[in-house]
C-alpha cells in the first residue's frame, strides 16, 4: 500500500487565505475570499470600498481584515465536498457579491454592474497562513471577460508581477505595497489605469 501524499506537512502547505483588490477610475474595493475548490466572494467576511485615491493606511487596514477573515473550506485528501454543501454556498456568495456591486453602482454613479467591472485593475493575493508570515500580491493582466495572472512559463512577467510582503509591516506599508502591485497590472492599449509605483 502506497503512502498518502497528504502528509501533515503537505496539508499545512495547502491551506491558504486570499483577498482581491480592484482599482477602477472611481473606486478601490477589497473583498475577502471563501475557498471551496475554487475561490468565491465571501458570504460573511470583510469587504469594503472607497474612492480610488484612498490612503495607503485605509488600503492596508482593510486588506488585512479581508485577508485574515478569508476562509479555507477545502479538506485535503477528500475528493468532494458535496453538492449539498457547495450549491447553497454558491447561491449565498453570489447574492452578497451582487449586493456589493449594487452598493458600488449607487455610491459612485455607475449605470449598472457591467460598467463597474468594465475597466479596472485587479490584484490577486495568497497567504499560506499555517506555514508563512507573508502574503504574495499578484498583479493581473486584463483579458476579455476578466483578469488573469501570468504563469511561471512567462518568467520575466511572473517575476515582475509577484510581490512578497511580510505581514509584520504596518497598515500604511502594506497599503503602499498594494499600490505598487496595482501599478504592475496591465491592460490593452489606453485602458490602463494603474496607480503610480509606490516607493516604500
PDB file of C-alpha atoms in Angstrom, residues 112-119:
ATOM      1  CA  UNK A 112     -25.049  49.063 -13.988  1.00  0.00           C
ATOM      2  CA  UNK A 113     -22.819  46.185 -12.884  1.00  0.00           C
ATOM      3  CA  UNK A 114     -21.192  45.890 -16.310  1.00  0.00           C
ATOM      4  CA  UNK A 115     -19.889  49.447 -16.018  1.00  0.00           C
ATOM      5  CA  UNK A 116     -18.486  48.713 -12.567  1.00  0.00           C
ATOM      6  CA  UNK A 117     -16.223  45.916 -13.805  1.00  0.00           C
ATOM      7  CA  UNK A 118     -15.580  47.018 -17.387  1.00  0.00           C
ATOM      8  CA  UNK A 119     -12.380  48.977 -16.743  1.00  0.00           C
TER       9      UNK A 119
END
